[in-house]
PDB file of C-alpha atoms in Angstrom:
ATOM      1  CA  MET A 281     -14.106 -29.786   1.637  1.00 45.00           C
ATOM      2  CA  ASN A 282     -13.717 -28.804   5.225  1.00 44.00           C
ATOM      3  CA  PRO A 283     -14.609 -25.308   5.662  1.00 42.00           C
ATOM      4  CA  SER A 284     -12.633 -24.989   9.107  1.00 42.00           C
ATOM      5  CA  ARG A 285      -9.230 -26.691   7.025  1.00 42.00           C
ATOM      6  CA  ASP A 286      -9.667 -25.912   3.565  1.00 43.00           C
ATOM      7  CA  THR A 287     -11.208 -21.990   3.439  1.00 41.00           C
ATOM      8  CA  PRO A 288      -8.351 -19.633   4.468  1.00 41.00           C
ATOM      9  CA  ALA A 289      -8.553 -17.387   7.769  1.00 43.00           C
ATOM     10  CA  SER A 290      -9.510 -13.903   7.404  1.00 42.00           C
ATOM     11  CA  PRO A 291      -6.484 -11.451   7.056  1.00 43.00           C
ATOM     12  CA  ASP A 292      -7.319  -9.969  10.734  1.00 43.00           C
ATOM     13  CA  ALA A 293      -8.282 -13.374  12.369  1.00 42.00           C
ATOM     14  CA  HIS A 294      -4.503 -14.540  12.598  1.00 43.00           C
ATOM     15  CA  HIS A 295      -0.789 -12.925  12.686  1.00 42.00           C
ATOM     16  CA  HIS A 296       1.595 -15.465  12.517  1.00 44.00           C
ATOM     17  CA  GLY A 297      -0.350 -18.372  13.764  1.00 47.00           C
ATOM     18  CA  HIS A 298      -1.860 -16.512  16.786  1.00 47.00           C
ATOM     19  CA  LEU A 299      -5.215 -14.491  17.435  1.00 49.00           C
ATOM     20  CA  ASN A 300      -4.364 -11.022  16.224  1.00 47.00           C
ATOM     21  CA  PRO A 301      -5.315  -8.836  19.493  1.00 50.00           C
ATOM     22  CA  LEU A 302      -6.597  -5.878  17.039  1.00 48.00           C
ATOM     23  CA  SER A 303      -9.246  -8.565  15.623  1.00 47.00           C
ATOM     24  CA  ARG A 304     -10.992  -8.823  18.847  1.00 54.00           C
ATOM     25  CA  ARG A 305     -11.435  -4.659  19.165  1.00 55.00           C
ATOM     26  CA  ALA A 306     -14.407  -3.136  17.332  1.00 57.00           C
ATOM     27  CA  PRO A 307     -13.132  -0.957  14.337  1.00 56.00           C
ATOM     28  CA  THR A 308     -12.767   2.395  14.573  1.00 56.00           C
ATOM     29  CA  ALA A 309     -11.133   3.441  11.094  1.00 51.00           C
ATOM     30  CA  THR A 310     -11.172   1.820   7.470  1.00 49.00           C
ATOM     31  CA  ALA A 311      -8.041  -0.474   6.971  1.00 40.00           C
ATOM     32  CA  VAL A 312      -7.321   1.517   3.485  1.00 45.00           C
ATOM     33  CA  PRO A 313      -8.577   4.616   3.759  1.00 52.00           C
ATOM     34  CA  PRO A 314     -10.431   5.865   0.273  1.00 55.00           C
ATOM     35  CA  ALA A 315      -7.549   8.063  -2.026  1.00 50.00           C
ATOM     36  CA  SER A 316      -7.589  10.435  -4.584  1.00 66.00           C
ATOM     37  CA  GLY A 317      -3.898   9.219  -5.973  1.00 77.00           C
ATOM     38  CA  VAL A 318      -0.391   9.912  -4.396  1.00 83.00           C
ATOM     39  CA  VAL A 319      -0.048  12.329  -1.347  1.00 89.00           C
ATOM     40  CA  PRO A 320       3.213  13.892  -1.312  1.00 93.00           C
ATOM     41  CA  TYR A 321       4.907  14.410   1.761  1.00 95.00           C
ATOM     42  CA  LEU A 322       7.365  17.073   1.957  1.00 97.00           C
ATOM     43  CA  THR A 323      10.186  17.588   4.122  1.00 97.00           C
ATOM     44  CA  VAL A 324      10.952  20.747   4.884  1.00 97.00           C
ATOM     45  CA  ARG A 325      13.591  23.466   6.766  1.00 95.00           C
ATOM     46  CA  ASP A 326      11.079  25.826   8.922  1.00 96.00           C
ATOM     47  CA  ALA A 327       7.730  24.161   8.430  1.00 97.00           C
ATOM     48  CA  PRO A 328       5.920  27.172   9.955  1.00 98.00           C
ATOM     49  CA  ALA A 329       7.489  29.239   7.548  1.00 98.00           C
ATOM     50  CA  ALA A 330       6.599  26.578   4.737  1.00 98.00           C
ATOM     51  CA  ILE A 331       2.915  26.584   5.782  1.00 98.00           C
ATOM     52  CA  GLN A 332       2.600  30.259   5.741  1.00 98.00           C
ATOM     53  CA  PHE A 333       4.622  30.231   2.350  1.00 98.00           C
ATOM     54  CA  TYR A 334       2.016  27.580   0.662  1.00 98.00           C
ATOM     55  CA  GLN A 335      -0.964  29.530   2.688  1.00 98.00           C
ATOM     56  CA  GLN A 336       0.152  32.628   0.995  1.00 98.00           C
ATOM     57  CA  ALA A 337       1.645  31.743  -2.607  1.00 98.00           C
ATOM     58  CA  PHE A 338      -1.155  28.685  -3.586  1.00 97.00           C
ATOM     59  CA  ASP A 339      -4.296  29.603  -1.531  1.00 96.00           C
ATOM     60  CA  ALA A 340      -3.414  26.276   0.786  1.00 97.00           C
ATOM     61  CA  ARG A 341      -5.357  25.487   3.374  1.00 96.00           C
ATOM     62  CA  LEU A 342      -4.400  23.810   6.987  1.00 98.00           C
ATOM     63  CA  GLY A 343      -5.974  20.750   7.586  1.00 96.00           C
ATOM     64  CA  LEU A 344      -4.134  19.351  10.556  1.00 97.00           C
ATOM     65  CA  ARG A 345      -0.845  20.327  12.477  1.00 98.00           C
ATOM     66  CA  LEU A 346       0.916  18.254  14.858  1.00 98.00           C
ATOM     67  CA  ASP A 347       3.640  20.178  16.929  1.00 97.00           C
ATOM     68  CA  ALA A 348       6.351  18.372  18.612  1.00 95.00           C
ATOM     69  CA  PRO A 349       8.959  19.899  20.756  1.00 94.00           C
ATOM     70  CA  ASP A 350      11.331  19.778  18.142  1.00 91.00           C
ATOM     71  CA  GLY A 351       8.932  21.210  15.339  1.00 93.00           C
ATOM     72  CA  VAL A 352       6.149  20.209  13.484  1.00 97.00           C
ATOM     73  CA  MET A 353       5.785  16.671  13.669  1.00 97.00           C
ATOM     74  CA  HIS A 354       2.772  16.494  10.639  1.00 97.00           C
ATOM     75  CA  ALA A 355       1.151  18.824   8.705  1.00 98.00           C
ATOM     76  CA  GLU A 356      -1.789  18.227   5.907  1.00 96.00           C
ATOM     77  CA  LEU A 357      -2.401  21.075   3.281  1.00 96.00           C
ATOM     78  CA  HIS A 358      -5.231  21.343   0.846  1.00 93.00           C
ATOM     79  CA  ILE A 359      -4.974  23.010  -2.582  1.00 92.00           C
ATOM     80  CA  GLY A 360      -8.030  22.444  -4.114  1.00 86.00           C
ATOM     81  CA  ALA A 361      -9.175  18.871  -3.736  1.00 83.00           C
ATOM     82  CA  ALA A 362      -5.504  17.854  -3.484  1.00 87.00           C
ATOM     83  CA  ARG A 363      -3.831  17.559  -0.319  1.00 90.00           C
ATOM     84  CA  PHE A 364      -0.312  16.929   0.650  1.00 95.00           C
ATOM     85  CA  MET A 365       1.713  16.336   3.809  1.00 96.00           C
ATOM     86  CA  LEU A 366       4.972  18.153   5.505  1.00 97.00           C
ATOM     87  CA  THR A 367       7.162  17.432   8.444  1.00 97.00           C
ATOM     88  CA  GLU A 368      10.245  19.864  10.013  1.00 97.00           C
ATOM     89  CA  GLU A 369      13.606  17.963   8.965  1.00 95.00           C
ATOM     90  CA  ARG A 370      14.991  15.610  11.327  1.00 95.00           C
ATOM     91  CA  PRO A 371      18.638  14.630  10.121  1.00 93.00           C
ATOM     92  CA  GLN A 372      18.886  12.521  13.203  1.00 93.00           C
ATOM     93  CA  MET A 373      16.037  10.281  11.715  1.00 92.00           C
ATOM     94  CA  GLY A 374      17.067  10.611   7.967  1.00 93.00           C
ATOM     95  CA  ALA A 375      14.506  12.926   7.367  1.00 94.00           C
ATOM     96  CA  VAL A 376      16.183  16.009   5.211  1.00 95.00           C
ATOM     97  CA  GLY A 377      15.075  17.998   3.030  1.00 95.00           C
ATOM     98  CA  PRO A 378      15.932  19.703  -0.434  1.00 96.00           C
ATOM     99  CA  GLN A 379      18.123  22.258   0.764  1.00 94.00           C
ATOM    100  CA  GLN A 380      20.309  19.760   2.763  1.00 93.00           C
ATOM    101  CA  LEU A 381      20.308  17.452  -0.544  1.00 94.00           C
ATOM    102  CA  GLY A 382      21.363  20.201  -2.910  1.00 94.00           C
ATOM    103  CA  GLY A 383      17.797  20.103  -4.557  1.00 93.00           C
ATOM    104  CA  SER A 384      15.096  17.609  -5.497  1.00 92.00           C
ATOM    105  CA  PRO A 385      14.487  15.895  -8.404  1.00 91.00           C
ATOM    106  CA  VAL A 386      10.746  15.743  -7.566  1.00 94.00           C
ATOM    107  CA  SER A 387       8.477  18.337  -8.882  1.00 95.00           C
ATOM    108  CA  MET A 388       4.531  18.731  -7.723  1.00 94.00           C
ATOM    109  CA  VAL A 389       2.039  19.606 -10.257  1.00 93.00           C
ATOM    110  CA  LEU A 390      -0.547  22.528  -9.218  1.00 92.00           C
ATOM    111  CA  PHE A 391      -3.083  23.442 -11.352  1.00 91.00           C
ATOM    112  CA  VAL A 392      -4.616  27.030 -10.794  1.00 90.00           C
ATOM    113  CA  PRO A 393      -7.292  29.416 -12.645  1.00 90.00           C
ATOM    114  CA  ASP A 394      -4.726  31.805 -13.325  1.00 94.00           C
ATOM    115  CA  VAL A 395      -0.917  30.896 -13.395  1.00 95.00           C
ATOM    116  CA  ASP A 396       0.566  34.013 -14.042  1.00 97.00           C
ATOM    117  CA  ALA A 397      -0.814  35.534 -11.066  1.00 97.00           C
ATOM    118  CA  THR A 398      -0.138  32.670  -8.959  1.00 97.00           C
ATOM    119  CA  VAL A 399       3.644  32.411 -10.064  1.00 98.00           C
ATOM    120  CA  ALA A 400       4.314  36.101  -9.787  1.00 98.00           C
ATOM    121  CA  ARG A 401       2.809  36.197  -6.198  1.00 98.00           C
ATOM    122  CA  ALA A 402       4.816  32.916  -5.096  1.00 98.00           C
ATOM    123  CA  GLN A 403       8.239  34.752  -6.630  1.00 98.00           C
ATOM    124  CA  SER A 404       7.276  37.889  -4.654  1.00 98.00           C
ATOM    125  CA  LEU A 405       7.226  35.694  -1.267  1.00 98.00           C
ATOM    126  CA  GLY A 406      10.719  34.311  -2.223  1.00 98.00           C
ATOM    127  CA  ALA A 407      10.250  31.509  -4.748  1.00 98.00           C
ATOM    128  CA  THR A 408      12.963  31.226  -7.492  1.00 98.00           C
ATOM    129  CA  VAL A 409      11.358  30.669 -11.037  1.00 98.00           C
ATOM    130  CA  ASN A 410      13.240  28.626 -13.498  1.00 97.00           C
ATOM    131  CA  MET A 411      11.128  28.458 -16.118  1.00 97.00           C
ATOM    132  CA  PRO A 412       9.014  31.531 -17.169  1.00 97.00           C
ATOM    133  CA  VAL A 413       5.401  30.885 -17.410  1.00 97.00           C
ATOM    134  CA  ALA A 414       4.726  30.308 -21.325  1.00 96.00           C
ATOM    135  CA  ASP A 415       2.103  28.481 -23.507  1.00 94.00           C
ATOM    136  CA  GLN A 416       3.075  24.962 -23.795  1.00 95.00           C
ATOM    137  CA  PHE A 417       2.444  22.448 -26.650  1.00 94.00           C
ATOM    138  CA  TRP A 418       0.448  19.922 -24.465  1.00 94.00           C
ATOM    139  CA  GLY A 419      -2.096  22.733 -23.840  1.00 92.00           C
ATOM    140  CA  ASP A 420      -1.153  24.159 -20.193  1.00 94.00           C
ATOM    141  CA  ARG A 421       0.002  27.331 -19.688  1.00 94.00           C
ATOM    142  CA  MET A 422       2.616  26.514 -17.156  1.00 96.00           C
ATOM    143  CA  GLY A 423       5.933  27.725 -15.538  1.00 97.00           C
ATOM    144  CA  GLN A 424       8.410  25.939 -13.218  1.00 98.00           C
ATOM    145  CA  LEU A 425       9.452  27.439  -9.935  1.00 98.00           C
ATOM    146  CA  VAL A 426      11.528  26.539  -6.750  1.00 98.00           C
ATOM    147  CA  ASP A 427       9.660  27.464  -3.172  1.00 98.00           C
ATOM    148  CA  PRO A 428      12.137  28.968  -0.244  1.00 98.00           C
ATOM    149  CA  PHE A 429      12.264  25.233   0.845  1.00 97.00           C
ATOM    150  CA  GLY A 430      13.932  23.715  -2.107  1.00 97.00           C
ATOM    151  CA  HIS A 431      10.514  22.262  -3.673  1.00 97.00           C
ATOM    152  CA  SER A 432      10.055  22.262  -7.385  1.00 97.00           C
ATOM    153  CA  TRP A 433       6.253  23.031  -8.706  1.00 97.00           C
ATOM    154  CA  MET A 434       4.999  22.980 -11.966  1.00 96.00           C
ATOM    155  CA  VAL A 435       2.149  25.662 -11.950  1.00 95.00           C
ATOM    156  CA  ALA A 436      -0.514  25.146 -14.792  1.00 93.00           C
ATOM    157  CA  THR A 437      -3.484  26.884 -15.805  1.00 93.00           C
ATOM    158  CA  HIS A 438      -5.236  24.307 -18.566  1.00 93.00           C
ATOM    159  CA  LEU A 439      -5.984  25.741 -21.676  1.00 92.00           C
ATOM    160  CA  GLU A 440      -7.218  22.999 -23.836  1.00 91.00           C
ATOM    161  CA  ASP A 441      -7.845  19.331 -24.446  1.00 91.00           C
ATOM    162  CA  LEU A 442      -5.779  17.400 -26.871  1.00 91.00           C
ATOM    163  CA  ASP A 443      -6.199  14.239 -28.560  1.00 94.00           C
ATOM    164  CA  GLU A 444      -2.859  12.029 -28.688  1.00 96.00           C
ATOM    165  CA  ALA A 445      -2.315  12.644 -32.586  1.00 96.00           C
ATOM    166  CA  GLN A 446      -2.961  16.694 -31.742  1.00 95.00           C
ATOM    167  CA  LEU A 447      -0.029  16.417 -28.844  1.00 95.00           C
ATOM    168  CA  LYS A 448       2.159  13.970 -30.924  1.00 96.00           C
ATOM    169  CA  THR A 449       2.195  16.826 -33.980  1.00 96.00           C
ATOM    170  CA  ARG A 450       2.659  19.651 -31.529  1.00 95.00           C
ATOM    171  CA  MET A 451       5.736  18.037 -29.926  1.00 95.00           C
ATOM    172  CA  ALA A 452       7.242  17.404 -33.193  1.00 94.00           C
ATOM    173  CA  GLU A 453       7.021  20.988 -33.930  1.00 93.00           C
ATOM    174  CA  ALA A 454       8.304  21.973 -30.760  1.00 92.00           C
ATOM    175  CA  MET A 455      11.384  19.674 -31.080  1.00 92.00           C
ATOM    176  CA  THR A 456      12.010  21.433 -34.686  1.00 92.00           C
ATOM    177  CA  ARG A 457      11.792  24.856 -32.731  1.00 89.00           C
ATOM    178  CA  GLY A 458      14.675  23.335 -30.524  1.00 84.00           C
ATOM    179  CA  GLY A 459      12.748  22.144 -27.361  1.00 75.00           C
ATOM    180  CA  PRO A 460       9.482  20.929 -25.889  1.00 70.00           C
ATOM    181  CA  CYS A 461       9.302  24.716 -24.297  1.00 68.00           C
TER     182      CYS A 461
END
């Protein structure tokens, strides 16, 4: 085996048959940063107000905010160990939020120590509660709300761990009563 012909080149060494100029630089960042799962990126109308809402309603911490002349270009917020990002609506670039789209088919799931207090606080700050907080068959106490910017949140406190057999039994019982919730 001829190493110069039979060993694939490193992915950084060549780009379309040419030396990649970036491969000559000393690395300044990890190519694929460690992830903790999917990171939602929300588009909102009035990003400063959204940041304030998430801080007040969900105890979010602002990690980074980059402002552009036309509004917040990028912000990163943290709720507990989870993080999410947001940007200002920019229809000219195809970045529109749920208010312009007439709603969102996506819900964020947020676990908190006290779901009742969190949902009440969010509602007092302008969120609309679509599903009142209640104990759910899957072991969570959960409610669903839409924030003032059109994003849907399932807010929950985990109450008990159930195995698959228990979940199936409880789901069947809930369905005989007319629905899962």
